Coordinates of C-alpha atoms in Angstrom, one line a residue:
M1 CA -124.8 96.4 63.6
D2 CA -126.5 96.7 67.3
I3 CA -126.0 99.6 67.5
L4 CA -126.9 100.7 64.0
G5 CA -130.4 98.4 64.6
N6 CA -131.1 100.1 67.8
F7 CA -130.1 103.4 66.4
S8 CA -133.3 102.9 63.0
D9 CA -135.7 101.7 66.3
I10 CA -135.2 105.2 67.6
R11 CA -135.9 107.3 64.5
G12 CA -139.0 105.0 63.7
D13 CA -140.8 105.4 67.3
T14 CA -139.9 109.6 66.6
K15 CA -141.6 109.5 63.3
A16 CA -144.9 107.9 65.2
R17 CA -144.8 110.4 67.6
R18 CA -144.3 112.8 65.2
V19 CA -147.6 112.0 63.0
R20 CA -149.5 112.1 66.1
R21 CA -148.3 115.3 67.5
K22 CA -149.2 117.0 63.8
E23 CA -152.9 115.4 63.4
E24 CA -153.5 116.7 66.7
L25 CA -152.1 120.7 66.2
N26 CA -154.2 120.3 62.5
F27 CA -157.2 119.5 65.0
E28 CA -156.6 122.5 67.0
Y29 CA -154.9 124.9 65.4
G30 CA -155.1 124.4 62.1
D31 CA -152.5 124.0 59.2
T32 CA -150.1 126.8 60.2
A33 CA -149.4 126.0 63.4
I34 CA -148.4 122.2 62.4
D35 CA -146.0 123.7 59.9
R36 CA -144.1 125.8 62.7
I37 CA -144.3 122.8 65.2
S38 CA -143.0 120.7 62.2
T39 CA -139.9 122.4 61.4
I40 CA -139.0 122.6 65.1
E41 CA -138.9 119.1 65.5
K42 CA -137.0 118.5 62.2
K43 CA -133.8 120.8 63.9
K44 CA -134.7 118.4 67.2
D45 CA -133.9 115.1 65.0
R46 CA -131.1 116.5 63.5
T47 CA -129.0 117.7 66.7
T48 CA -130.1 113.9 68.5
L49 CA -128.6 112.5 65.6
S50 CA -125.2 114.6 65.8
W51 CA -124.9 113.6 69.4
V52 CA -125.1 110.0 69.0
K53 CA -123.2 109.8 66.0
F54 CA -120.7 112.1 68.2
A55 CA -121.1 109.3 71.3
V56 CA -120.6 106.2 68.7
V57 CA -117.4 107.2 67.2
G58 CA -116.4 107.9 70.8
I59 CA -116.9 104.8 72.2
F60 CA -115.3 103.1 69.5
C61 CA -111.9 105.2 69.6
I62 CA -112.1 103.9 73.7
M63 CA -112.2 100.7 72.5
I64 CA -109.2 100.7 70.1
L65 CA -106.7 102.7 72.8
R66 CA -108.0 100.3 75.1
V67 CA -106.8 96.6 73.0
F68 CA -103.7 98.9 72.1
S69 CA -102.7 99.4 75.6
L70 CA -103.8 95.7 76.8
Q71 CA -101.9 94.2 74.1
I72 CA -99.0 96.3 72.7
V73 CA -98.1 98.2 75.7
Q74 CA -99.0 96.6 79.2
G75 CA -98.6 93.0 76.6
E76 CA -95.8 91.5 78.3
A77 CA -96.9 92.9 81.8
N78 CA -100.3 91.3 81.6
K79 CA -99.0 87.8 80.3
S80 CA -96.5 87.8 83.2
L81 CA -99.8 88.7 85.1
A82 CA -101.5 85.5 83.5
L83 CA -98.8 83.2 84.4
G84 CA -98.6 84.1 88.0
N85 CA -94.7 86.1 87.3
S86 CA -94.0 89.4 89.0
I87 CA -91.1 91.9 89.7
R88 CA -89.8 92.0 92.9
P89 CA -86.9 93.9 94.0
R90 CA -83.5 92.0 95.3
L91 CA -80.7 92.4 97.3
I92 CA -77.3 91.7 95.8
E93 CA -74.3 91.6 98.8
A94 CA -71.2 93.9 98.6
P95 CA -67.9 92.0 99.3
R96 CA -66.6 93.4 102.4
G97 CA -62.8 95.5 102.2
Q98 CA -59.4 94.0 103.0
I99 CA -57.2 94.5 105.8
L100 CA -54.3 94.7 104.9
D101 CA -50.8 94.8 107.0
S102 CA -48.1 97.5 106.3
S103 CA -46.4 96.3 102.6
G104 CA -50.0 95.5 101.7
G105 CA -50.3 91.7 102.7
W106 CA -53.5 90.2 103.2
L107 CA -54.4 89.6 106.9
A108 CA -58.5 89.5 106.2
R109 CA -60.4 89.0 103.1
N110 CA -63.5 87.3 101.1
T111 CA -63.8 84.3 99.8
S112 CA -66.5 82.5 98.1
D113 CA -69.4 81.1 100.1
F114 CA -72.2 78.4 99.4
S115 CA -75.7 78.8 101.1
L116 CA -78.5 77.8 101.0
A117 CA -81.5 80.5 100.9
L118 CA -84.7 81.5 99.6
Y119 CA -86.9 84.6 100.0
P120 CA -89.7 85.4 102.4
S121 CA -92.0 86.8 99.6
D122 CA -91.7 83.5 98.0
L123 CA -93.0 81.6 100.7
P124 CA -96.6 79.7 100.4
K125 CA -99.3 82.3 101.9
K126 CA -101.4 79.9 104.0
K127 CA -99.7 78.8 107.1
S128 CA -100.3 74.7 106.8
D129 CA -98.8 75.0 102.6
R130 CA -95.6 76.7 104.6
E131 CA -95.7 74.0 107.3
E132 CA -95.4 71.7 104.3
Y133 CA -93.1 73.5 102.4
Y134 CA -90.6 73.6 105.4
Q135 CA -90.8 70.2 106.0
K136 CA -89.7 69.0 102.0
I137 CA -86.6 71.5 103.0
A138 CA -86.0 69.6 106.0
A139 CA -85.9 66.4 104.5
L140 CA -83.9 67.3 101.7
V141 CA -80.8 68.7 104.0
S142 CA -81.3 67.0 107.1
M143 CA -82.3 69.4 109.3
D144 CA -84.8 69.9 111.8
Q145 CA -88.2 71.1 110.3
A146 CA -88.2 74.1 113.4
E147 CA -85.2 75.6 112.2
V148 CA -85.8 75.5 109.2
K149 CA -88.9 77.4 109.9
K150 CA -86.8 79.7 112.7
N151 CA -84.3 80.3 109.5
A152 CA -87.1 81.3 107.1
E153 CA -89.3 83.4 109.0
K154 CA -86.4 85.1 111.1
N155 CA -87.0 88.4 109.0
G156 CA -90.8 88.0 108.8
L157 CA -92.7 86.9 105.5
I158 CA -92.2 90.0 103.4
S159 CA -88.6 90.9 103.1
L160 CA -86.3 92.2 100.0
D161 CA -83.3 90.2 101.9
M162 CA -83.1 86.6 101.4
A163 CA -83.6 84.1 104.4
I164 CA -80.4 81.9 105.1
I165 CA -81.4 78.8 106.2
K166 CA -78.4 76.7 105.9
E167 CA -74.5 78.4 105.3
D168 CA -71.0 77.5 104.9
M169 CA -71.7 74.9 102.9
P170 CA -68.6 73.3 100.8
R171 CA -68.8 73.7 97.3
D172 CA -69.0 70.2 96.2
D173 CA -72.1 69.7 98.8
A174 CA -73.8 72.9 97.5
L175 CA -73.7 72.2 93.7
L176 CA -74.9 68.5 94.6
L177 CA -77.7 70.3 96.5
E178 CA -78.9 73.0 93.5
E179 CA -79.6 69.7 91.5
K180 CA -82.3 68.2 94.5
I181 CA -83.7 71.6 95.2
K182 CA -84.6 72.2 91.7
T183 CA -88.1 70.0 92.6
V184 CA -88.8 73.2 95.3
P185 CA -90.1 76.3 94.3
G186 CA -87.8 79.5 95.7
L187 CA -84.8 77.4 96.8
F188 CA -81.5 78.7 95.4
I189 CA -78.3 78.1 96.7
A190 CA -76.8 82.0 97.7
K191 CA -73.3 82.6 96.4
R192 CA -72.1 84.6 99.3
Y193 CA -69.0 85.6 101.0
S194 CA -67.4 84.5 103.7
R195 CA -64.0 85.7 105.6
E196 CA -60.3 84.0 105.1
Y197 CA -57.6 85.4 107.4
S198 CA -54.3 85.0 107.5
Y199 CA -52.0 82.5 109.2
T200 CA -49.8 84.6 110.7
L201 CA -49.1 84.2 114.4
G202 CA -51.0 86.2 117.6
L203 CA -53.3 87.8 115.3
G204 CA -56.4 86.8 116.7
H205 CA -57.0 89.6 118.9
V206 CA -56.3 92.1 116.7
L207 CA -58.2 91.4 113.6
G208 CA -61.0 89.4 115.2
Y209 CA -63.4 88.3 113.4
T210 CA -67.3 88.4 111.7
G211 CA -70.6 86.6 112.1
A212 CA -74.5 87.2 112.0
I213 CA -75.7 90.0 113.0
T214 CA -77.6 89.8 116.1
E215 CA -81.4 91.6 116.5
N216 CA -79.6 94.4 119.0
E217 CA -76.8 95.2 116.6
L218 CA -79.7 95.4 113.4
K219 CA -81.7 97.9 115.7
N220 CA -78.7 99.7 116.3
G221 CA -77.2 99.8 112.7
T222 CA -78.3 101.6 109.8
G223 CA -78.7 100.2 106.5
Y224 CA -78.4 96.7 107.8
Y225 CA -80.3 93.4 106.6
L226 CA -80.5 90.0 108.6
S227 CA -78.4 88.1 105.8
D228 CA -75.2 90.5 107.2
H229 CA -72.4 89.5 108.9
V230 CA -70.9 92.2 110.6
G231 CA -67.4 92.5 112.7
K232 CA -67.3 91.1 116.1
T233 CA -64.4 92.0 118.0
G234 CA -61.2 93.1 116.7
I235 CA -60.4 95.6 114.1
E236 CA -63.1 93.7 112.3
K237 CA -65.4 95.6 114.9
T238 CA -63.3 98.9 115.4
A239 CA -63.5 99.7 111.5
E240 CA -66.8 97.8 110.6
Q241 CA -68.0 101.7 109.1
Y242 CA -65.0 101.1 106.5
L243 CA -64.9 97.5 105.8
R244 CA -68.6 97.5 105.3
G245 CA -69.9 97.6 101.9
V246 CA -73.3 99.1 100.6
P247 CA -75.8 96.3 98.5
G248 CA -76.9 96.8 95.3
V249 CA -80.6 96.2 94.3
E250 CA -81.8 94.4 91.6
Q251 CA -85.0 94.0 89.9
V252 CA -86.1 90.2 88.7
E253 CA -89.2 88.9 87.2
V254 CA -90.1 85.6 89.3
D255 CA -92.9 82.8 88.3
S256 CA -95.4 82.0 90.2
K257 CA -93.2 79.5 92.2
G258 CA -90.6 82.2 92.8
N259 CA -88.4 80.6 89.9
V260 CA -86.1 83.8 88.5
N261 CA -87.7 84.2 84.9
Q262 CA -85.6 86.9 83.9
I263 CA -83.1 90.1 85.8
L264 CA -84.2 93.2 84.8
L265 CA -82.1 96.5 83.9
D266 CA -83.9 99.8 85.1
D267 CA -83.4 102.6 86.5
N268 CA -84.4 101.1 90.4
S269 CA -81.5 98.7 90.1
T270 CA -78.1 99.4 91.9
E271 CA -74.8 98.1 92.0
P272 CA -73.6 97.0 95.2
V273 CA -70.6 98.7 96.2
A274 CA -67.6 97.2 97.9
G275 CA -66.2 97.8 101.7
N276 CA -62.2 100.2 101.9
N277 CA -59.6 98.9 102.6
V278 CA -58.4 98.9 105.9
W279 CA -54.6 98.6 106.6
L280 CA -53.1 98.6 109.6
Y281 CA -49.2 99.3 111.5
M282 CA -48.9 95.7 111.6
D283 CA -45.4 94.1 110.3
R284 CA -45.8 90.4 109.8
G285 CA -42.6 89.4 110.0
L286 CA -42.6 91.4 113.6
Q287 CA -45.9 89.8 114.4
N288 CA -44.5 86.2 113.5
E289 CA -41.5 87.0 115.5
A290 CA -43.8 88.0 118.7
A291 CA -45.8 85.5 118.8
K292 CA -42.8 83.2 118.7
V293 CA -40.8 84.5 121.4
A294 CA -43.6 84.8 123.3
A295 CA -44.1 80.9 123.6
D296 CA -40.7 80.4 124.0
A297 CA -40.7 82.4 127.0
L298 CA -43.8 80.3 128.3
V299 CA -41.4 77.3 127.9
K300 CA -38.7 78.1 129.7
A301 CA -41.2 79.8 132.6
K302 CA -42.6 76.3 133.3
E303 CA -38.8 74.9 133.1
D304 CA -37.4 77.3 135.3
T305 CA -40.4 77.9 138.5
G306 CA -42.1 74.1 137.5
K307 CA -45.6 75.7 137.2
D308 CA -47.8 74.8 134.7
D309 CA -50.1 77.2 134.7
I310 CA -47.8 79.7 133.2
K311 CA -50.0 80.1 130.0
T312 CA -49.8 84.0 129.8
A313 CA -47.5 86.5 127.9
V314 CA -47.5 89.5 125.9
A315 CA -45.1 91.6 123.4
I316 CA -46.0 94.4 121.9
V317 CA -43.7 96.3 119.9
M318 CA -44.5 100.1 118.5
D319 CA -43.1 102.6 115.9
V320 CA -41.9 105.5 118.1
K321 CA -42.6 108.3 116.0
T322 CA -46.1 107.7 114.9
G323 CA -47.2 105.8 117.8
G324 CA -48.5 103.0 115.1
I325 CA -48.4 99.6 116.3
L326 CA -45.8 97.3 114.5
A327 CA -46.8 93.8 116.0
M328 CA -48.9 92.6 119.2
V329 CA -49.5 88.9 120.8
S330 CA -51.1 88.4 123.8
T331 CA -51.1 84.6 124.8
P332 CA -53.0 82.6 124.8
D333 CA -54.8 83.7 121.5
Y334 CA -57.0 82.1 119.2
D335 CA -57.3 82.0 115.4
S336 CA -60.2 84.0 113.9
N337 CA -61.1 81.2 110.9
L338 CA -62.3 79.1 113.3
F339 CA -65.4 82.0 113.6
S340 CA -66.0 81.8 109.4
G341 CA -66.4 77.8 109.0
A342 CA -69.3 75.6 108.9
D343 CA -68.5 74.6 112.7
S344 CA -68.1 78.2 114.1
G345 CA -70.7 77.8 116.6
T346 CA -69.5 74.5 117.8
N347 CA -65.8 76.8 117.6
Y348 CA -66.9 79.7 119.3
S349 CA -68.8 77.4 122.4
K350 CA -65.2 75.5 123.1
I351 CA -63.5 78.7 123.3
L352 CA -65.7 80.3 125.4
L353 CA -65.2 76.8 128.0
D354 CA -61.6 76.8 127.4
K355 CA -60.4 78.0 131.4
S356 CA -57.1 79.9 129.9
M357 CA -59.9 82.2 128.2
P358 CA -57.8 82.8 125.0
M359 CA -60.3 85.6 123.6
F360 CA -59.2 87.9 126.5
D361 CA -56.6 90.4 125.1
R362 CA -54.2 90.7 128.3
S363 CA -51.8 93.4 126.1
I364 CA -55.1 95.6 126.7
A365 CA -57.7 94.4 128.8
G366 CA -55.0 92.8 131.6
T367 CA -54.5 94.7 134.8
Y368 CA -51.0 94.0 136.7
P369 CA -48.9 95.8 139.1
P370 CA -46.0 96.9 137.0
G371 CA -43.4 96.3 139.8
S372 CA -39.7 98.2 138.6
S373 CA -40.8 99.0 135.0
S374 CA -42.9 101.9 136.2
K375 CA -39.6 103.7 138.2
P376 CA -38.8 106.0 135.2
M377 CA -42.0 107.6 135.1
L378 CA -41.6 108.2 139.5
A379 CA -38.0 109.8 138.3
A380 CA -38.9 112.0 135.8
A381 CA -41.8 113.3 138.3
A382 CA -39.1 113.2 141.5
L383 CA -36.6 115.4 138.8
Q384 CA -39.9 117.3 137.8
E385 CA -40.6 118.6 141.0
G386 CA -37.6 119.1 142.1
T387 CA -37.5 116.7 144.8
I388 CA -34.3 115.2 143.2
N389 CA -32.3 116.8 140.8
A390 CA -29.7 114.8 138.2
N391 CA -26.7 115.2 141.2
T392 CA -28.7 113.8 144.3
V393 CA -26.7 111.1 145.9
F394 CA -28.1 109.3 148.1
D395 CA -26.6 106.6 150.7
A396 CA -28.5 103.7 150.7
P397 CA -29.0 101.2 153.3
G398 CA -29.9 97.4 152.3
S399 CA -33.4 98.4 154.3
I400 CA -35.1 101.2 156.1
T401 CA -37.3 101.1 158.7
V402 CA -40.4 104.0 159.2
G403 CA -43.3 103.6 161.4
G404 CA -42.8 100.2 162.7
S405 CA -42.1 98.5 159.4
T406 CA -39.3 97.7 157.5
F407 CA -38.9 98.0 153.9
I408 CA -36.0 96.2 151.6
N409 CA -33.9 96.9 148.6
F410 CA -33.5 93.8 146.2
E411 CA -32.0 90.4 148.5
S412 CA -31.7 93.5 150.9
K413 CA -28.3 94.8 148.9
E414 CA -27.0 98.3 150.3
L415 CA -26.0 100.3 147.1
G416 CA -24.4 103.2 149.1
A417 CA -23.9 106.4 147.1
T418 CA -26.7 106.3 144.8
T419 CA -27.8 109.2 142.1
V420 CA -30.9 108.7 139.9
R421 CA -29.1 107.5 136.8
S422 CA -27.4 104.2 139.1
A423 CA -31.0 104.3 140.6
L424 CA -32.8 103.2 137.6
E425 CA -29.4 100.9 136.6
F426 CA -29.7 98.7 139.9
S427 CA -33.6 99.0 140.3
N428 CA -32.6 100.2 144.0
N429 CA -35.8 100.2 146.1
I430 CA -34.5 102.3 148.9
F431 CA -34.2 105.6 146.7
F432 CA -37.5 105.2 145.2
Y433 CA -39.5 104.7 148.4
A434 CA -37.3 108.2 149.5
A435 CA -38.3 109.7 146.0
G436 CA -41.7 108.9 146.7
G437 CA -42.6 109.0 149.9
G438 CA -39.5 110.9 151.7
Y439 CA -36.6 109.4 153.5
G440 CA -33.5 111.2 155.3
P441 CA -32.8 114.0 152.9
I442 CA -35.5 113.6 150.2
K443 CA -38.9 115.0 151.2
G444 CA -40.3 112.7 148.8
L445 CA -43.6 113.5 146.0
G446 CA -46.3 112.3 148.1
I447 CA -49.2 110.1 146.9
D448 CA -51.0 113.4 145.4
R449 CA -47.9 114.2 143.4
I450 CA -47.1 110.9 142.3
K451 CA -50.9 110.4 140.9
K452 CA -50.5 113.3 139.1
Y453 CA -47.6 112.2 136.9
W454 CA -49.5 108.7 136.6
Q455 CA -52.0 110.3 135.2
L456 CA -49.9 112.8 132.9
F457 CA -48.2 109.8 131.6
G458 CA -51.7 107.8 130.6
L459 CA -51.9 105.6 133.3
G460 CA -55.6 105.2 135.0
R461 CA -57.9 105.7 131.8
P462 CA -57.7 103.8 128.1
T463 CA -55.1 104.6 126.0
G464 CA -57.0 104.7 122.6
V465 CA -55.7 102.3 120.9
D466 CA -58.2 101.0 118.3
L467 CA -59.4 97.7 119.7
L468 CA -62.8 97.5 122.1
G469 CA -62.1 96.1 125.9
E470 CA -59.4 98.2 127.1
A471 CA -59.1 98.5 130.8
S472 CA -58.2 101.6 132.7
G473 CA -56.6 100.3 135.7
L474 CA -56.6 101.3 138.7
L475 CA -54.5 104.5 140.4
P476 CA -54.8 103.7 144.3
D477 CA -54.6 107.1 146.6
P478 CA -56.2 107.9 150.3
T479 CA -59.8 108.3 149.1
W480 CA -59.7 105.1 147.1
K481 CA -58.4 103.1 149.9
K482 CA -60.9 104.3 152.6
K483 CA -63.9 103.4 150.2
A484 CA -62.8 100.1 149.2
Q485 CA -60.9 99.0 152.2
G486 CA -62.5 101.0 155.0
E487 CA -58.8 101.8 155.7
N488 CA -56.7 104.9 155.8
W489 CA -53.9 105.6 153.7
Y490 CA -50.1 104.9 155.7
I491 CA -46.3 106.0 154.6
G492 CA -46.2 102.1 153.1
D493 CA -48.6 102.7 150.7
T494 CA -46.7 104.8 149.0
Y495 CA -43.6 103.5 149.5
H496 CA -45.0 100.3 147.9
V497 CA -46.6 102.4 144.9
S498 CA -43.0 104.4 144.3
I499 CA -42.1 100.8 143.2
G500 CA -44.4 99.6 141.3
Q501 CA -46.4 97.8 143.3
G502 CA -49.7 97.5 146.2
D503 CA -53.4 98.4 144.5
L504 CA -51.5 100.2 141.2
L505 CA -52.7 98.1 138.2
V506 CA -51.7 99.2 134.5
T507 CA -52.2 97.9 131.4
P508 CA -49.6 96.6 129.0
I509 CA -50.1 98.7 126.4
Q510 CA -50.3 101.9 129.4
M511 CA -46.7 100.8 129.6
L512 CA -46.0 100.5 126.2
R513 CA -47.1 104.1 125.7
M514 CA -45.7 105.2 128.7
V515 CA -41.9 104.5 127.9
N516 CA -42.5 105.5 124.4
S517 CA -43.2 109.1 125.9
I518 CA -39.7 108.7 127.8
A519 CA -38.2 107.4 123.8
N520 CA -39.9 110.5 121.6
G521 CA -39.4 113.5 124.2
G522 CA -42.0 113.3 126.4
K523 CA -45.4 113.2 123.9
V524 CA -48.3 110.8 125.4
V525 CA -49.7 109.7 122.2
V526 CA -52.5 107.5 120.9
P527 CA -51.6 103.7 120.1
H528 CA -53.0 103.0 116.4
I529 CA -53.3 99.8 115.0
V530 CA -54.9 101.2 112.1
K531 CA -52.4 103.2 109.7
K532 CA -54.5 104.4 106.5
V533 CA -58.0 103.4 105.0
T534 CA -58.3 103.4 101.3
D535 CA -61.3 102.7 98.9
P536 CA -61.6 99.9 96.3
E537 CA -59.8 101.8 93.6
G538 CA -56.6 102.8 96.5
N539 CA -57.5 106.3 97.3
V540 CA -57.0 107.1 100.7
I541 CA -59.9 108.3 103.0
K542 CA -58.0 108.4 106.3
E543 CA -55.1 108.5 108.0
Y544 CA -53.7 107.7 110.9
G545 CA -50.4 109.5 112.0
E546 CA -49.4 110.8 115.4
E547 CA -51.7 111.8 117.8
V548 CA -50.3 113.4 120.7
V549 CA -52.6 114.0 124.1
N550 CA -50.4 114.8 126.3
A551 CA -46.9 117.0 126.3
N552 CA -44.3 119.3 127.5
F553 CA -44.4 118.0 131.5
I554 CA -41.8 116.4 132.2
S555 CA -38.6 118.9 130.7
P556 CA -36.0 117.9 128.2
Q557 CA -33.0 117.9 130.4
N558 CA -35.0 115.8 133.2
L559 CA -36.1 113.4 130.0
K560 CA -32.1 113.2 129.0
T561 CA -31.6 112.0 132.9
V562 CA -33.6 109.4 132.9
Q563 CA -33.0 107.9 129.6
E564 CA -29.5 108.2 130.6
G565 CA -30.4 105.8 133.3
M566 CA -32.4 103.1 131.3
R567 CA -28.9 103.5 128.9
L568 CA -27.4 101.7 131.8
V569 CA -30.2 99.4 132.4
A570 CA -29.0 97.6 129.3
T571 CA -25.1 97.9 129.6
G572 CA -24.2 96.9 133.6
G573 CA -28.0 96.5 134.9
S574 CA -30.5 94.1 135.1
A575 CA -30.5 93.9 131.4
M576 CA -27.5 93.8 130.6
A577 CA -28.4 90.8 128.4
M578 CA -28.9 93.1 125.7
A579 CA -25.4 94.9 125.8
N580 CA -24.3 92.3 123.0
L581 CA -27.2 93.9 120.6
P582 CA -25.5 95.2 117.1
V583 CA -28.3 98.3 118.1
E584 CA -28.0 100.3 121.6
V585 CA -31.0 99.6 124.1
A586 CA -32.4 101.5 126.8
G587 CA -35.0 100.1 129.0
K588 CA -36.0 99.1 132.1
T589 CA -36.9 95.6 134.0
G590 CA -39.4 95.2 136.4
S591 CA -40.2 91.9 138.5
A592 CA -44.2 92.5 140.3
Q593 CA -45.1 90.0 142.7
Y594 CA -48.7 89.0 143.9
D595 CA -50.5 86.3 145.5
N596 CA -49.6 87.4 148.7
N597 CA -45.5 87.7 147.4
Q598 CA -45.6 84.0 146.0
R599 CA -45.7 84.6 142.5
V600 CA -44.0 87.5 140.4
H601 CA -45.1 89.1 136.7
G602 CA -42.1 89.5 134.7
W603 CA -41.8 93.1 132.8
F604 CA -39.7 94.9 130.1
V605 CA -40.5 98.0 129.0
G606 CA -37.5 99.6 126.1
Y607 CA -36.6 101.8 122.9
A608 CA -33.9 101.6 120.2
P609 CA -31.7 103.1 119.0
Y610 CA -30.7 104.8 121.9
D611 CA -30.0 108.1 120.0
N612 CA -32.7 108.0 117.8
P613 CA -35.4 105.5 118.8
Q614 CA -37.3 104.1 115.8
I615 CA -39.2 101.1 117.9
A616 CA -40.5 100.7 121.8
V617 CA -40.9 97.2 123.5
L618 CA -42.9 95.7 126.0
T619 CA -42.6 92.4 126.9
M620 CA -44.3 90.6 130.2
V621 CA -45.1 86.9 131.2
E622 CA -47.5 86.8 133.6
G623 CA -46.4 84.5 136.8
G624 CA -43.5 83.7 135.0
G625 CA -40.5 84.7 137.4
M626 CA -38.0 87.2 137.4
S627 CA -37.8 89.3 134.1
T628 CA -34.2 88.6 133.5
A629 CA -35.1 85.2 132.8
T630 CA -38.5 86.1 130.9
A631 CA -38.9 89.6 129.4
V632 CA -35.9 90.3 128.8
P633 CA -34.9 87.8 126.1
M634 CA -38.1 88.5 124.8
A635 CA -37.4 91.6 124.4
K636 CA -33.9 91.2 123.2
D637 CA -35.0 88.7 120.5
L638 CA -37.2 91.4 119.2
F639 CA -34.8 94.5 118.8
N640 CA -32.1 91.7 117.5
Y641 CA -34.9 90.6 114.7
Y642 CA -35.7 94.1 113.9
F643 CA -32.1 95.7 113.3
T644 CA -31.0 92.9 111.6
R645 CA -33.5 90.9 109.1

């Protein structure tokens, strides 16, 4: 009505002006001019009226469209805004993949976990209000206010990711707390995943554990969030790229207090994708047996030597054909479940302070002199280089003197006429002194060629087993000795390393790979713990079979000679305790002296069946005394278990 009223006023003013103008023209020009002007002005009035009408109609249309948009199209959104609501994207945690044994039994899986959490975007905007908010939370959950603040703000005040205030709460505690926190806006109980590990013995070093992601891991990773848990050690770490899932995103409507009103389904929402499953070569029964024989060997070693500080034993079993690790034990070890619960931080500190170093995996990171267990390598090298042959006979005395130094056989035994086969059978030091450094009719390999074959057999570098923390060991030579000790290399140094003593250091996994290469016909392979990776539906993503890194450096005939000597070790030599097994074994023992020859590591490396090898076995007791009392019984039990179960 106001618009029409204004329009009438406009018309009235226009008419008055026209009358005055007509009178003026009539005075000046007469009636004719006045009539023409009048006609023109009438046309202008009609034009003006048309535009005014058009403007009025346009204004009405705009008003109607705006009302429709506000009340109909954007009605719900505006209603939410009026109530202080907003739409926010939030992450949905993806379940981590399982770790399975060779038969599909779980070794690591997910269990429900309850955590107290909030979204930083829901925090009060004023600092003073946030401090009051943190104080209220701290009182509810019996936490220090500073810790609550640190956890709430560790990933900033604006984040898709939830901030975990308190994690790993028992289910009953979480349910009780859920009632209490209803008075605290934005705080909620998050149902998440935690890791549970099988109680299969001795698996701690293999499986590893998961833990909260660090800032450095977040910086170097892709697609991670600060609430994530990632693999820290073991297969959990090395297979992280397969085990981790892809989080989803949901759009939620929250009110001004941070409470969720509804979950919205739209194109911006995505479902989480579960991680892949990692299958190991591990044989659960064999793994348990390996852990048991290692524990028994430690007890016996303490009884035999009277030393209570003997705590370390290693037992590893490998599939000869694939290089797959069927069992791997390094004692002392730990239970991965200690790192999954609410006490994980406390448990971690205790384990780190343990002087026996249970987190140190001796099977891949411990370095030791191998003693006589390395003699098959030297025998193969000497045969291949032609310094001896299968029929070379050496009259081995109980000791030899070279350069003013005397080198003795074990217990100074005179073994007389000796071939390479019988030298392996009775672990004849004098024969291998000659084969390595030369003596009498045997020229000897010399340190350069010895080192060449160490390297061909895979010593001196990590094997590539799918675990982190492998040591390389030490392959001494004249250059190394001059640099490390400031001394020249002597013939005595060559003699010592020829029988696995001196400064030569190897890891158990290296020695297992060495004996495996003799068993499989001369192929040095990568030891694999992981067998395959499958997606949640069971489709194979990747498989790990035999991976050869070196081959054909020892002829079949020379390998056969070494194998025959190793078979004699198990029938009449230092491992003759295995002669009554239901399967034929070939192997080599080693008793390596250290600590100024005051203590001894006991070793055994071998394989079975002799004529068609299926498994290779390594056993070792650190400082446990002679191999016949420790390492041999361990290996015997493992062979017996595998072939008679």
